[in-house]
Amino acid sequence: MEIQQLLFFFLYIPFGFSLIWYFCSQLTNGHDSDVRVIWYFFSLTIVVSVLIGLWAVSYGSIDGEGNFQGDSGGFLFKLISGSLDVNLSLLIVICIFAVLILPQLLSYVLSGIFGVASTIAFFSESYSFVVWWIAKTFIVASGVMLVVPIFAMIHSWKEFTLNVIFFWFMLSIYLCLASFMLLFFYRKGYEFLNKVINKTPECIVKKLSRIHKSFTRNIYSHTGDDSA
């Protein structure tokens, strides 16, 4: 084996596995459903990818060299490329989050000038949606990148040298790791945020409270008028 292959086999891959084990173990303490959901999507991706791969090889959509053939092969290429396009998926979810939250922030400030601001709705839900979208994007890409080199080895695709196969396996492991790490820091982030809020100096809390009361002053006055 070359030095690069030895590093993949004895360092990078075992290190990735050990970190996955660590973060999974941490999530099982209070967030075991997160672990189940991520492993389910990983398993689902593997099963679906294997079935599609078997169909593609038998139907001729992928030839003996691993090249995509015909319209069905072109569609399959787009499907695989889309599942591996992590950057596009991140861009989409960031845009969705921005559309949901940024208008509310701007509206809060502008309405606050006139004392009729309303608090931001669905921020926690939107934040959770973004985290889970990214985690599922990582784990789906991980599953695909595990299946493809296995098919390459079975059918002896020339473009998939041993180094390339090891590299795909390593990317699969570290994408899986990224998914669990993201959920771990997402869960720990709430705990950290609560600690920060509890330890925030009272003067800052009072100042923020005064700003919010000023931004909502006319809402409270209207409520008082209605009750009277």
Short mmCIF file of N, CA, C and O in Angstrom, two decimals, residues 92-107 119-130 133:
data_model
loop_
_atom_site.label_atom_id
_atom_site.label_comp_id
_atom_site.label_asym_id
_atom_site.label_seq_id
_atom_site.Cartn_x
_atom_site.Cartn_y
_atom_site.Cartn_z
N ILE A 92 -30.07 26.72 -0.47
CA ILE A 92 -31.54 26.71 -0.48
C ILE A 92 -32.08 26.93 0.92
O ILE A 92 -32.97 27.75 1.14
N VAL A 93 -31.54 26.20 1.90
CA VAL A 93 -32.10 26.29 3.25
C VAL A 93 -31.78 27.63 3.89
O VAL A 93 -32.58 28.18 4.66
N ILE A 94 -30.61 28.20 3.57
CA ILE A 94 -30.28 29.53 4.09
C ILE A 94 -31.24 30.58 3.52
O ILE A 94 -31.69 31.48 4.24
N CYS A 95 -31.56 30.45 2.24
CA CYS A 95 -32.52 31.38 1.62
C CYS A 95 -33.90 31.25 2.25
O CYS A 95 -34.58 32.25 2.50
N ILE A 96 -34.32 30.01 2.52
CA ILE A 96 -35.62 29.79 3.16
C ILE A 96 -35.64 30.44 4.55
O ILE A 96 -36.61 31.13 4.92
N PHE A 97 -34.57 30.22 5.31
CA PHE A 97 -34.47 30.80 6.65
C PHE A 97 -34.49 32.32 6.58
O PHE A 97 -35.15 32.99 7.38
N ALA A 98 -33.77 32.89 5.61
CA ALA A 98 -33.71 34.34 5.47
C ALA A 98 -35.08 34.91 5.13
O ALA A 98 -35.50 35.94 5.68
N VAL A 99 -35.81 34.23 4.25
CA VAL A 99 -37.15 34.70 3.86
C VAL A 99 -38.11 34.65 5.04
O VAL A 99 -38.99 35.51 5.20
N LEU A 100 -37.94 33.64 5.89
CA LEU A 100 -38.85 33.49 7.04
C LEU A 100 -38.53 34.50 8.16
O LEU A 100 -39.45 35.04 8.79
N ILE A 101 -37.26 34.77 8.41
CA ILE A 101 -36.85 35.52 9.60
C ILE A 101 -36.53 36.99 9.33
O ILE A 101 -36.98 37.87 10.07
N LEU A 102 -35.77 37.27 8.28
CA LEU A 102 -35.31 38.64 8.06
C LEU A 102 -36.45 39.65 7.89
O LEU A 102 -36.37 40.75 8.44
N PRO A 103 -37.51 39.32 7.14
CA PRO A 103 -38.62 40.28 7.06
C PRO A 103 -39.25 40.58 8.43
O PRO A 103 -39.67 41.72 8.68
N GLN A 104 -39.29 39.56 9.29
CA GLN A 104 -39.85 39.78 10.63
C GLN A 104 -38.95 40.69 11.46
O GLN A 104 -39.44 41.54 12.21
N LEU A 105 -37.63 40.52 11.33
CA LEU A 105 -36.71 41.40 12.05
C LEU A 105 -36.85 42.84 11.59
O LEU A 105 -36.92 43.77 12.40
N LEU A 106 -36.89 43.04 10.28
CA LEU A 106 -37.04 44.39 9.73
C LEU A 106 -38.38 44.99 10.13
O LEU A 106 -38.47 46.16 10.49
N SER A 107 -39.41 44.15 10.07
CA SER A 107 -40.75 44.63 10.47
C SER A 107 -40.79 45.00 11.94
O SER A 107 -41.45 45.97 12.33
N THR A 119 -43.37 40.34 18.35
CA THR A 119 -42.20 39.47 18.47
C THR A 119 -42.09 38.55 17.26
O THR A 119 -43.08 38.28 16.56
N ILE A 120 -40.88 38.07 17.02
CA ILE A 120 -40.62 37.20 15.87
C ILE A 120 -41.29 35.85 16.08
O ILE A 120 -41.13 35.22 17.12
N ALA A 121 -42.06 35.43 15.10
CA ALA A 121 -42.78 34.16 15.19
C ALA A 121 -41.98 33.04 14.53
O ALA A 121 -41.28 33.26 13.54
N PHE A 122 -42.09 31.87 15.10
CA PHE A 122 -41.53 30.64 14.52
C PHE A 122 -40.00 30.68 14.37
O PHE A 122 -39.45 30.00 13.51
N PHE A 123 -39.31 31.47 15.22
CA PHE A 123 -37.85 31.50 15.09
C PHE A 123 -37.26 30.14 15.49
O PHE A 123 -36.41 29.59 14.78
N SER A 124 -37.71 29.60 16.61
CA SER A 124 -37.18 28.32 17.07
C SER A 124 -37.48 27.22 16.07
O SER A 124 -36.61 26.38 15.78
N GLU A 125 -38.70 27.23 15.52
CA GLU A 125 -39.08 26.22 14.55
C GLU A 125 -38.26 26.35 13.26
O GLU A 125 -37.84 25.35 12.67
N SER A 126 -38.01 27.60 12.84
CA SER A 126 -37.23 27.83 11.63
C SER A 126 -35.78 27.39 11.83
O SER A 126 -35.17 26.78 10.95
N TYR A 127 -35.25 27.69 13.00
CA TYR A 127 -33.87 27.29 13.31
C TYR A 127 -33.74 25.77 13.33
O TYR A 127 -32.79 25.20 12.77
N SER A 128 -34.72 25.11 13.94
CA SER A 128 -34.71 23.65 13.98
C SER A 128 -34.83 23.06 12.57
O SER A 128 -34.15 22.07 12.24
N PHE A 129 -35.66 23.68 11.73
CA PHE A 129 -35.84 23.23 10.34
C PHE A 129 -34.52 23.30 9.58
O PHE A 129 -34.15 22.37 8.86
N VAL A 130 -33.79 24.40 9.75
CA VAL A 130 -32.51 24.58 9.07
C VAL A 130 -31.51 23.51 9.51
O VAL A 130 -30.83 22.89 8.68
N TRP A 133 -32.52 20.09 8.14
CA TRP A 133 -32.32 20.05 6.68
C TRP A 133 -30.85 19.76 6.37
O TRP A 133 -30.52 18.90 5.55
#
